[in-house]
Structures are given as C-alpha cells and as structure tokens.
PDB file of C-alpha atoms in Angstrom:
ATOM      1  CA  MET A1070      -7.782 -10.801   0.289  1.00 55.00           C
ATOM      2  CA  ALA A1071      -9.492 -14.402   2.860  1.00 59.00           C
ATOM      3  CA  THR A1072     -12.001 -13.186   5.405  1.00 64.00           C
ATOM      4  CA  TRP A1073     -13.720 -15.107   7.419  1.00 66.00           C
ATOM      5  CA  LYS A1074     -15.830 -16.769   5.094  1.00 69.00           C
ATOM      6  CA  THR A1075     -13.507 -17.768   2.902  1.00 72.00           C
ATOM      7  CA  ILE A1076     -13.289 -21.651   2.716  1.00 74.00           C
ATOM      8  CA  LEU A1077     -11.331 -22.019  -1.119  1.00 75.00           C
ATOM      9  CA  LEU A1078      -7.920 -20.548  -2.022  1.00 77.00           C
ATOM     10  CA  GLN A1079      -7.992 -16.589  -2.515  1.00 79.00           C
ATOM     11  CA  ASP A1080      -8.090 -14.835  -5.888  1.00 79.00           C
ATOM     12  CA  SER A1081      -5.206 -14.996  -7.599  1.00 81.00           C
ATOM     13  CA  ALA A1082      -3.168 -12.281  -8.366  1.00 82.00           C
ATOM     14  CA  SER A1083      -0.439 -13.501 -10.857  1.00 85.00           C
ATOM     15  CA  PRO A1084       0.097 -16.076 -13.864  1.00 83.00           C
ATOM     16  CA  LEU A1085       1.840 -18.964 -10.915  1.00 84.00           C
ATOM     17  CA  MET A1086      -0.614 -18.436  -8.575  1.00 85.00           C
ATOM     18  CA  GLU A1087      -3.582 -19.237 -11.479  1.00 85.00           C
ATOM     19  CA  GLN A1088      -1.879 -22.721 -12.295  1.00 86.00           C
ATOM     20  CA  LEU A1089      -1.547 -23.206  -8.411  1.00 86.00           C
ATOM     21  CA  SER A1090      -5.505 -22.909  -8.473  1.00 87.00           C
ATOM     22  CA  PHE A1091      -5.779 -25.030 -11.581  1.00 88.00           C
ATOM     23  CA  PHE A1092      -3.386 -27.753 -10.212  1.00 88.00           C
ATOM     24  CA  HIS A1093      -5.337 -27.619  -6.733  1.00 88.00           C
ATOM     25  CA  ASP A1094      -8.855 -28.027  -8.536  1.00 89.00           C
ATOM     26  CA  HIS A1095      -7.136 -30.671 -10.845  1.00 89.00           C
ATOM     27  CA  THR A1096      -5.995 -32.681  -7.943  1.00 90.00           C
ATOM     28  CA  MET A1097      -9.008 -32.338  -6.191  1.00 91.00           C
ATOM     29  CA  MET A1098     -10.994 -33.644  -8.702  1.00 91.00           C
ATOM     30  CA  VAL A1099      -9.151 -36.749  -9.032  1.00 89.00           C
ATOM     31  CA  LEU A1100      -9.506 -37.000  -5.122  1.00 91.00           C
ATOM     32  CA  VAL A1101     -12.813 -36.983  -5.201  1.00 94.00           C
ATOM     33  CA  ILE A1102     -13.318 -39.718  -7.663  1.00 91.00           C
ATOM     34  CA  ILE A1103     -10.990 -42.136  -6.192  1.00 90.00           C
ATOM     35  CA  THR A1104     -12.955 -41.242  -3.114  1.00 93.00           C
ATOM     36  CA  ILE A1105     -16.407 -42.367  -4.792  1.00 95.00           C
ATOM     37  CA  LEU A1106     -15.203 -45.346  -6.178  1.00 91.00           C
ATOM     38  CA  VAL A1107     -13.193 -46.556  -2.902  1.00 89.00           C
ATOM     39  CA  GLY A1108     -16.525 -45.786  -1.150  1.00 93.00           C
ATOM     40  CA  GLN A1109     -18.381 -47.639  -3.739  1.00 92.00           C
ATOM     41  CA  LEU A1110     -16.550 -50.459  -3.752  1.00 85.00           C
ATOM     42  CA  MET A1111     -16.168 -51.072   0.042  1.00 87.00           C
ATOM     43  CA  VAL A1112     -20.009 -50.246   0.737  1.00 89.00           C
ATOM     44  CA  ASN A1113     -20.550 -53.123  -2.327  1.00 86.00           C
ATOM     45  CA  LEU A1114     -18.076 -55.667   0.053  1.00 80.00           C
ATOM     46  CA  PHE A1115     -19.405 -54.771   3.215  1.00 85.00           C
ATOM     47  CA  PHE A1116     -23.884 -55.567   2.564  1.00 85.00           C
ATOM     48  CA  ASN A1117     -22.790 -58.150  -0.703  1.00 82.00           C
ATOM     49  CA  LYS A1118     -23.128 -61.545   0.250  1.00 79.00           C
ATOM     50  CA  PHE A1119     -22.097 -63.623  -2.519  1.00 77.00           C
ATOM     51  CA  SER A1120     -18.361 -63.683  -3.390  1.00 74.00           C
ATOM     52  CA  HIS A1121     -16.333 -64.382  -6.873  1.00 71.00           C
ATOM     53  CA  ARG A1122     -14.876 -67.473  -7.184  1.00 70.00           C
ATOM     54  CA  PHE A1123     -11.942 -66.235  -8.755  1.00 67.00           C
ATOM     55  CA  LEU A1124     -11.317 -62.916  -7.212  1.00 67.00           C
ATOM     56  CA  LEU A1125      -8.631 -64.322  -4.642  1.00 68.00           C
ATOM     57  CA  GLU A1126      -5.401 -65.258  -5.651  1.00 71.00           C
ATOM     58  CA  GLY A1127      -6.682 -63.587  -9.844  1.00 71.00           C
ATOM     59  CA  GLN A1128      -3.127 -62.238 -10.919  1.00 78.00           C
ATOM     60  CA  LEU A1129      -5.295 -60.595 -13.422  1.00 79.00           C
ATOM     61  CA  ILE A1130      -7.119 -57.848 -10.791  1.00 78.00           C
ATOM     62  CA  GLU A1131      -3.808 -57.609  -8.968  1.00 81.00           C
ATOM     63  CA  ILE A1132      -2.170 -55.988 -12.494  1.00 85.00           C
ATOM     64  CA  VAL A1133      -5.208 -53.989 -12.820  1.00 85.00           C
ATOM     65  CA  TRP A1134      -4.712 -52.790  -9.163  1.00 82.00           C
ATOM     66  CA  THR A1135      -1.177 -51.706  -9.801  1.00 87.00           C
ATOM     67  CA  ILE A1136      -1.124 -50.303 -13.199  1.00 91.00           C
ATOM     68  CA  LEU A1137      -4.676 -47.912 -12.365  1.00 88.00           C
ATOM     69  CA  PRO A1138      -2.751 -46.196  -9.381  1.00 87.00           C
ATOM     70  CA  ALA A1139      -0.044 -45.809 -11.415  1.00 90.00           C
ATOM     71  CA  ILE A1140      -1.567 -43.733 -14.113  1.00 89.00           C
ATOM     72  CA  THR A1141      -3.376 -41.614 -11.859  1.00 88.00           C
ATOM     73  CA  LEU A1142      -0.327 -40.794 -10.438  1.00 88.00           C
ATOM     74  CA  ILE A1143       1.256 -39.765 -13.536  1.00 89.00           C
ATOM     75  CA  PHE A1144      -2.223 -37.517 -14.277  1.00 86.00           C
ATOM     76  CA  ILE A1145      -1.322 -35.927 -11.346  1.00 88.00           C
ATOM     77  CA  ALA A1146       2.255 -35.754 -11.780  1.00 88.00           C
ATOM     78  CA  LEU A1147       2.559 -33.999 -15.041  1.00 87.00           C
ATOM     79  CA  PRO A1148       0.925 -30.488 -14.111  1.00 86.00           C
ATOM     80  CA  SER A1149       2.744 -30.671 -11.479  1.00 86.00           C
ATOM     81  CA  LEU A1150       6.228 -31.472 -12.915  1.00 85.00           C
ATOM     82  CA  ARG A1151       4.959 -27.963 -15.260  1.00 83.00           C
ATOM     83  CA  LEU A1152       4.313 -25.654 -11.707  1.00 81.00           C
ATOM     84  CA  ILE A1153       8.110 -26.753 -11.210  1.00 80.00           C
ATOM     85  CA  TYR A1154       9.288 -25.585 -14.486  1.00 79.00           C
ATOM     86  CA  ILE A1155       6.612 -22.287 -14.085  1.00 75.00           C
ATOM     87  CA  LEU A1156       8.988 -21.739 -11.069  1.00 74.00           C
ATOM     88  CA  ASP A1157      11.888 -21.159 -12.633  1.00 70.00           C
ATOM     89  CA  GLU A1158      14.060 -18.161 -11.850  1.00 67.00           C
ATOM     90  CA  VAL A1159      14.269 -15.240 -14.549  1.00 67.00           C
ATOM     91  CA  ASN A1160      17.268 -13.864 -16.228  1.00 72.00           C
ATOM     92  CA  ASN A1161      16.436 -10.237 -16.176  1.00 80.00           C
ATOM     93  CA  PRO A1162      14.107  -8.977 -13.482  1.00 85.00           C
ATOM     94  CA  ILE A1163      12.627  -5.613 -13.960  1.00 87.00           C
ATOM     95  CA  VAL A1164      13.437  -4.347  -9.724  1.00 89.00           C
ATOM     96  CA  THR A1165      14.776  -6.089  -7.416  1.00 89.00           C
ATOM     97  CA  ILE A1166      13.983  -5.450  -3.701  1.00 91.00           C
ATOM     98  CA  LYS A1167      15.842  -6.861  -0.671  1.00 92.00           C
ATOM     99  CA  THR A1168      13.911  -8.146   2.186  1.00 93.00           C
ATOM    100  CA  ILE A1169      14.686  -8.776   6.123  1.00 94.00           C
ATOM    101  CA  GLY A1170      12.782 -10.476   8.187  1.00 92.00           C
ATOM    102  CA  HIS A1171      12.776  -9.229  12.095  1.00 92.00           C
ATOM    103  CA  GLN A1172      11.643  -9.722  15.933  1.00 90.00           C
ATOM    104  CA  TRP A1173       9.117  -8.553  14.592  1.00 89.00           C
ATOM    105  CA  TYR A1174       8.980  -6.509  11.520  1.00 91.00           C
ATOM    106  CA  TRP A1175      10.004  -6.283   7.973  1.00 93.00           C
ATOM    107  CA  SER A1176      12.781  -4.148   6.192  1.00 93.00           C
ATOM    108  CA  TYR A1177      13.165  -2.984   2.595  1.00 93.00           C
ATOM    109  CA  GLU A1178      15.798  -2.190   0.507  1.00 92.00           C
ATOM    110  CA  TYR A1179      15.730  -0.926  -3.302  1.00 90.00           C
ATOM    111  CA  SER A1180      19.015  -1.166  -4.393  1.00 84.00           C
ATOM    112  CA  ASP A1181      18.354  -0.883  -7.622  1.00 82.00           C
ATOM    113  CA  PHE A1182      17.757   2.948  -7.674  1.00 82.00           C
ATOM    114  CA  LYS A1183      19.118   5.477  -5.398  1.00 76.00           C
ATOM    115  CA  LYS A1184      19.061   4.200  -1.320  1.00 80.00           C
ATOM    116  CA  ILE A1185      15.684   3.330  -0.309  1.00 86.00           C
ATOM    117  CA  GLU A1186      15.387   1.473   2.478  1.00 89.00           C
ATOM    118  CA  PHE A1187      12.486   1.509   5.248  1.00 90.00           C
ATOM    119  CA  ASP A1188      11.118  -0.233   7.883  1.00 90.00           C
ATOM    120  CA  SER A1189       7.403  -1.398   7.838  1.00 91.00           C
ATOM    121  CA  TYR A1190       5.445  -2.286  11.083  1.00 92.00           C
ATOM    122  CA  MET A1191       2.257  -3.091  11.739  1.00 92.00           C
ATOM    123  CA  ILE A1192      -0.235  -0.373  12.490  1.00 91.00           C
ATOM    124  CA  PRO A1193      -1.316  -0.680  16.024  1.00 89.00           C
ATOM    125  CA  MET A1194      -4.884  -0.445  17.523  1.00 87.00           C
ATOM    126  CA  ASN A1195      -5.016   2.679  18.859  1.00 85.00           C
ATOM    127  CA  GLU A1196      -3.585   4.210  15.441  1.00 85.00           C
ATOM    128  CA  MET A1197      -6.369   2.648  13.004  1.00 84.00           C
ATOM    129  CA  LYS A1198      -8.232   3.956  10.568  1.00 85.00           C
ATOM    130  CA  PRO A1199     -11.424   3.212  10.149  1.00 86.00           C
ATOM    131  CA  PHE A1200     -10.188   1.763   6.625  1.00 84.00           C
ATOM    132  CA  ASN A1201      -7.147   0.037   8.040  1.00 83.00           C
ATOM    133  CA  PHE A1202      -7.123  -3.951   7.954  1.00 86.00           C
ATOM    134  CA  ARG A1203      -7.167  -5.396  11.725  1.00 86.00           C
ATOM    135  CA  LEU A1204      -3.530  -6.719  12.155  1.00 85.00           C
ATOM    136  CA  LEU A1205      -2.955  -7.068   8.854  1.00 87.00           C
ATOM    137  CA  ASP A1206      -1.838  -3.389   7.868  1.00 89.00           C
ATOM    138  CA  VAL A1207       1.358  -1.702   8.142  1.00 91.00           C
ATOM    139  CA  ASP A1208       2.778   1.789   8.095  1.00 88.00           C
ATOM    140  CA  ASN A1209       5.017   1.350   4.919  1.00 88.00           C
ATOM    141  CA  ARG A1210       3.659  -0.525   1.975  1.00 90.00           C
ATOM    142  CA  ILE A1211       6.207  -2.032  -0.634  1.00 91.00           C
ATOM    143  CA  ALA A1212       4.803  -1.285  -3.937  1.00 91.00           C
ATOM    144  CA  ILE A1213       5.858  -3.336  -7.079  1.00 91.00           C
ATOM    145  CA  PRO A1214       5.605  -2.364 -10.944  1.00 91.00           C
ATOM    146  CA  PHE A1215       2.285  -4.934 -12.535  1.00 89.00           C
ATOM    147  CA  GLU A1216       3.195  -7.424 -14.974  1.00 84.00           C
ATOM    148  CA  SER A1217       6.927  -7.134 -14.391  1.00 87.00           C
ATOM    149  CA  GLN A1218       9.025  -9.783 -13.133  1.00 88.00           C
ATOM    150  CA  ILE A1219      10.020  -8.620  -9.506  1.00 89.00           C
ATOM    151  CA  ARG A1220      13.160 -10.411  -8.137  1.00 89.00           C
ATOM    152  CA  MET A1221      12.927 -10.384  -3.984  1.00 90.00           C
ATOM    153  CA  LEU A1222      16.338 -11.861  -1.977  1.00 92.00           C
ATOM    154  CA  VAL A1223      15.176 -12.402   1.436  1.00 93.00           C
ATOM    155  CA  THR A1224      17.148 -12.792   4.843  1.00 93.00           C
ATOM    156  CA  SER A1225      16.820 -12.657   8.188  1.00 92.00           C
ATOM    157  CA  ALA A1226      18.358 -10.327  10.879  1.00 90.00           C
ATOM    158  CA  ASP A1227      17.912 -12.769  13.802  1.00 87.00           C
ATOM    159  CA  VAL A1228      15.938 -16.207  13.854  1.00 91.00           C
ATOM    160  CA  ILE A1229      13.866 -17.915  10.766  1.00 93.00           C
ATOM    161  CA  HIS A1230      10.935 -16.097   9.235  1.00 93.00           C
ATOM    162  CA  SER A1231       8.809 -16.787   6.083  1.00 93.00           C
ATOM    163  CA  TRP A1232       7.695 -14.109   3.637  1.00 93.00           C
ATOM    164  CA  THR A1233       4.434 -15.249   2.729  1.00 91.00           C
ATOM    165  CA  ILE A1234       1.615 -13.870   0.151  1.00 91.00           C
ATOM    166  CA  PRO A1235      -0.782 -16.231  -0.771  1.00 88.00           C
ATOM    167  CA  SER A1236      -2.653 -14.313  -3.655  1.00 88.00           C
ATOM    168  CA  LEU A1237       0.638 -14.167  -5.319  1.00 88.00           C
ATOM    169  CA  GLY A1238       1.880 -17.609  -4.779  1.00 86.00           C
ATOM    170  CA  VAL A1239       4.901 -16.654  -2.921  1.00 88.00           C
ATOM    171  CA  LYS A1240       6.467 -18.244   0.583  1.00 90.00           C
ATOM    172  CA  ILE A1241       9.916 -17.968   1.008  1.00 90.00           C
ATOM    173  CA  ASP A1242      11.781 -18.686   3.945  1.00 91.00           C
ATOM    174  CA  ALA A1243      13.801 -16.052   5.793  1.00 91.00           C
ATOM    175  CA  THR A1244      17.019 -17.533   7.327  1.00 92.00           C
ATOM    176  CA  PRO A1245      19.733 -16.176   9.094  1.00 91.00           C
ATOM    177  CA  GLY A1246      22.934 -16.283   7.117  1.00 89.00           C
ATOM    178  CA  ARG A1247      21.590 -17.137   3.833  1.00 90.00           C
ATOM    179  CA  LEU A1248      20.166 -15.328   1.006  1.00 90.00           C
ATOM    180  CA  ASN A1249      17.039 -17.187  -0.673  1.00 90.00           C
ATOM    181  CA  GLN A1250      15.664 -15.735  -3.775  1.00 89.00           C
ATOM    182  CA  ILE A1251      12.331 -15.955  -5.543  1.00 88.00           C
ATOM    183  CA  SER A1252      10.957 -14.499  -8.572  1.00 87.00           C
ATOM    184  CA  PHE A1253       7.345 -13.225  -8.984  1.00 87.00           C
ATOM    185  CA  SER A1254       4.643 -11.301 -10.744  1.00 87.00           C
ATOM    186  CA  SER A1255       1.482  -9.621 -10.344  1.00 89.00           C
ATOM    187  CA  ASN A1256      -1.239  -9.492 -13.368  1.00 88.00           C
ATOM    188  CA  ARG A1257      -3.522  -6.642 -11.455  1.00 87.00           C
ATOM    189  CA  SER A1258      -3.094  -3.818  -9.560  1.00 88.00           C
ATOM    190  CA  GLY A1259      -4.187  -3.688  -5.942  1.00 88.00           C
ATOM    191  CA  ILE A1260      -3.032  -4.545  -2.429  1.00 90.00           C
ATOM    192  CA  PHE A1261      -1.941  -7.954  -1.141  1.00 90.00           C
ATOM    193  CA  TYR A1262      -2.002  -8.842   2.485  1.00 91.00           C
ATOM    194  CA  GLY A1263       0.296 -11.479   4.041  1.00 90.00           C
ATOM    195  CA  GLN A1264       2.075 -12.593   6.847  1.00 90.00           C
ATOM    196  CA  CYS A1265       5.316 -14.404   8.536  1.00 90.00           C
ATOM    197  CA  SER A1266       4.626 -18.095   7.853  1.00 89.00           C
ATOM    198  CA  GLU A1267       7.185 -19.337  10.165  1.00 89.00           C
ATOM    199  CA  ILE A1268       6.944 -19.325  13.713  1.00 90.00           C
ATOM    200  CA  CYS A1269       9.470 -16.861  14.834  1.00 87.00           C
ATOM    201  CA  GLY A1270       8.417 -15.923  18.516  1.00 85.00           C
ATOM    202  CA  ALA A1271       5.884 -14.004  20.604  1.00 89.00           C
ATOM    203  CA  ASN A1272       4.981 -11.342  18.167  1.00 88.00           C
ATOM    204  CA  HIS A1273       4.929 -13.905  15.022  1.00 90.00           C
ATOM    205  CA  SER A1274       1.390 -13.149  14.702  1.00 88.00           C
ATOM    206  CA  PHE A1275       2.106  -8.917  14.646  1.00 91.00           C
ATOM    207  CA  MET A1276       4.567  -8.331  11.482  1.00 91.00           C
ATOM    208  CA  PRO A1277       2.202  -8.641   8.364  1.00 92.00           C
ATOM    209  CA  ILE A1278       3.301  -8.205   4.803  1.00 92.00           C
ATOM    210  CA  VAL A1279       1.547  -5.791   2.588  1.00 93.00           C
ATOM    211  CA  VAL A1280       2.058  -5.296  -1.300  1.00 92.00           C
ATOM    212  CA  GLU A1281       0.427  -2.443  -3.369  1.00 91.00           C
ATOM    213  CA  SER A1282       0.917  -3.609  -6.701  1.00 91.00           C
ATOM    214  CA  ILE A1283       0.763  -0.065  -9.552  1.00 91.00           C
ATOM    215  CA  SER A1284       1.461   0.909 -12.584  1.00 91.00           C
ATOM    216  CA  PRO A1285       4.724   0.986 -13.669  1.00 89.00           C
ATOM    217  CA  ASN A1286       3.994   4.868 -14.440  1.00 90.00           C
ATOM    218  CA  TYR A1287       2.832   5.431 -10.690  1.00 90.00           C
ATOM    219  CA  PHE A1288       5.956   3.378  -9.349  1.00 89.00           C
ATOM    220  CA  VAL A1289       8.487   5.466 -11.196  1.00 88.00           C
ATOM    221  CA  LYS A1290       6.580   8.359  -9.417  1.00 88.00           C
ATOM    222  CA  TRP A1291       6.431   6.343  -6.136  1.00 87.00           C
ATOM    223  CA  ILE A1292      10.894   5.710  -6.547  1.00 87.00           C
ATOM    224  CA  SER A1293      11.428   9.703  -7.202  1.00 85.00           C
ATOM    225  CA  LYS A1294       9.022  10.588  -3.928  1.00 84.00           C
ATOM    226  CA  MET A1295      10.621   7.821  -1.973  1.00 80.00           C
ATOM    227  CA  SER A1296      14.135   9.154  -3.048  1.00 76.00           C
ATOM    228  CA  ASP A1297      14.009  13.287  -2.430  1.00 71.00           C
TER     229      ASP A1297
END
C-alpha cells in the first residue's frame, strides 16, 4: 500500500499494473530525454552570440523537427495500444462480483454461489485495532482467489462513485442506472487497499475498499463459511 513517503506508483499486484508501471517508466524516460535536449538547445540559443545564416526559412530543419516528434509519438503510442488490448474483457471469468456504491459505503454480492451479500463500512476510529489502518480498513473485506480472472460489475444506488484499487490497476466508475464491467486478476496473495476516487459528497473520504487476495482453496472455504 502507499505510505506517506511513497513518491512513485504502488507495487503492482496484477499483470495489468505491471504493464502500466512499465509504460509509465518508458514514457517518463522519453520525456526526460526530450526535456534535456530541448533545455540544452534553449541554453545554447540564449548564450550563443553567433547565428546560422542557413537556419532561417530552412526547409530541411523544418522537415527534421516535424519528423522527429512524429517518431517519438510512435514510440509512446505502440506500448499504449498494447495496453488497450491487455485491458480487453475475458470470456470465462472464475468469479463475478457485483458492487454497488452508496453514500457512503460499498455493498457486494457473489451471485455465482449461494446468495452472499454484505455491506462494507469503514471502521470508525473508536473501534480500530492496533493493526488497522486509519481511514482505510473496513469491517467486511471482499475476498478473491489469486491467479484467477475476476469480473467486477459496478453500479451505484445514488450518485457517481468510483471503485479503485491502485495496486491492481483497477479504476471504474459506479454510475446510477448503468452497469459497468471490468476484469482483473491478482498474481500474489495480500491485502490491497483503495478508496472511492470520485467526489461523491460530504463523506467521500470515508468509504474505503479492501480486497483480500487468497489462494483458491482458502477462497472456497471462505465462500462455504459465508454461505452458512
């Protein structure tokens, strides 16, 4: 999870977030190179007392500074297009979870199994344990099996919310009257934290999300326990 001293992206917990992190690093490298080159050119122009007599109205240099940005954009666009294909929906998800945003809590439903429904509220300050994270922990976490494709169906009962888990690379709006869908998977076990990322009212900051990624065997036991 992110801490106060974190200045970069969170550690990835899904193949999608890994690729997003790689794309971020790739794009930042290109931008740093461009910034250094342009900065050096500007400094040289400011402090250079000489002028090139063939520079003004030069067709060759105009062609060069038109082609170079186009090539740079291609180097950025190709990995971006690859990410769009990675984001494509899966045909056979292992688990489908329905998520409904409320002011100001989340409710979940595992409709693939027996009727499993529960609400997820933030743990108040006076009920927190020493191991709980302030403003981030909830009373009922959702569980998913790792290395399995999860389909999330998201909607809202009142206003627009946004279901977001940064370490999984997931961010999807919960819109009233509309059912949005996203697919993701976790490549390791762990507890992943998120928050509503759409300003939804006075208690927008107090509707966190906690996903617990566990082994498929433990997930089956959890489902059996919740069904009882």
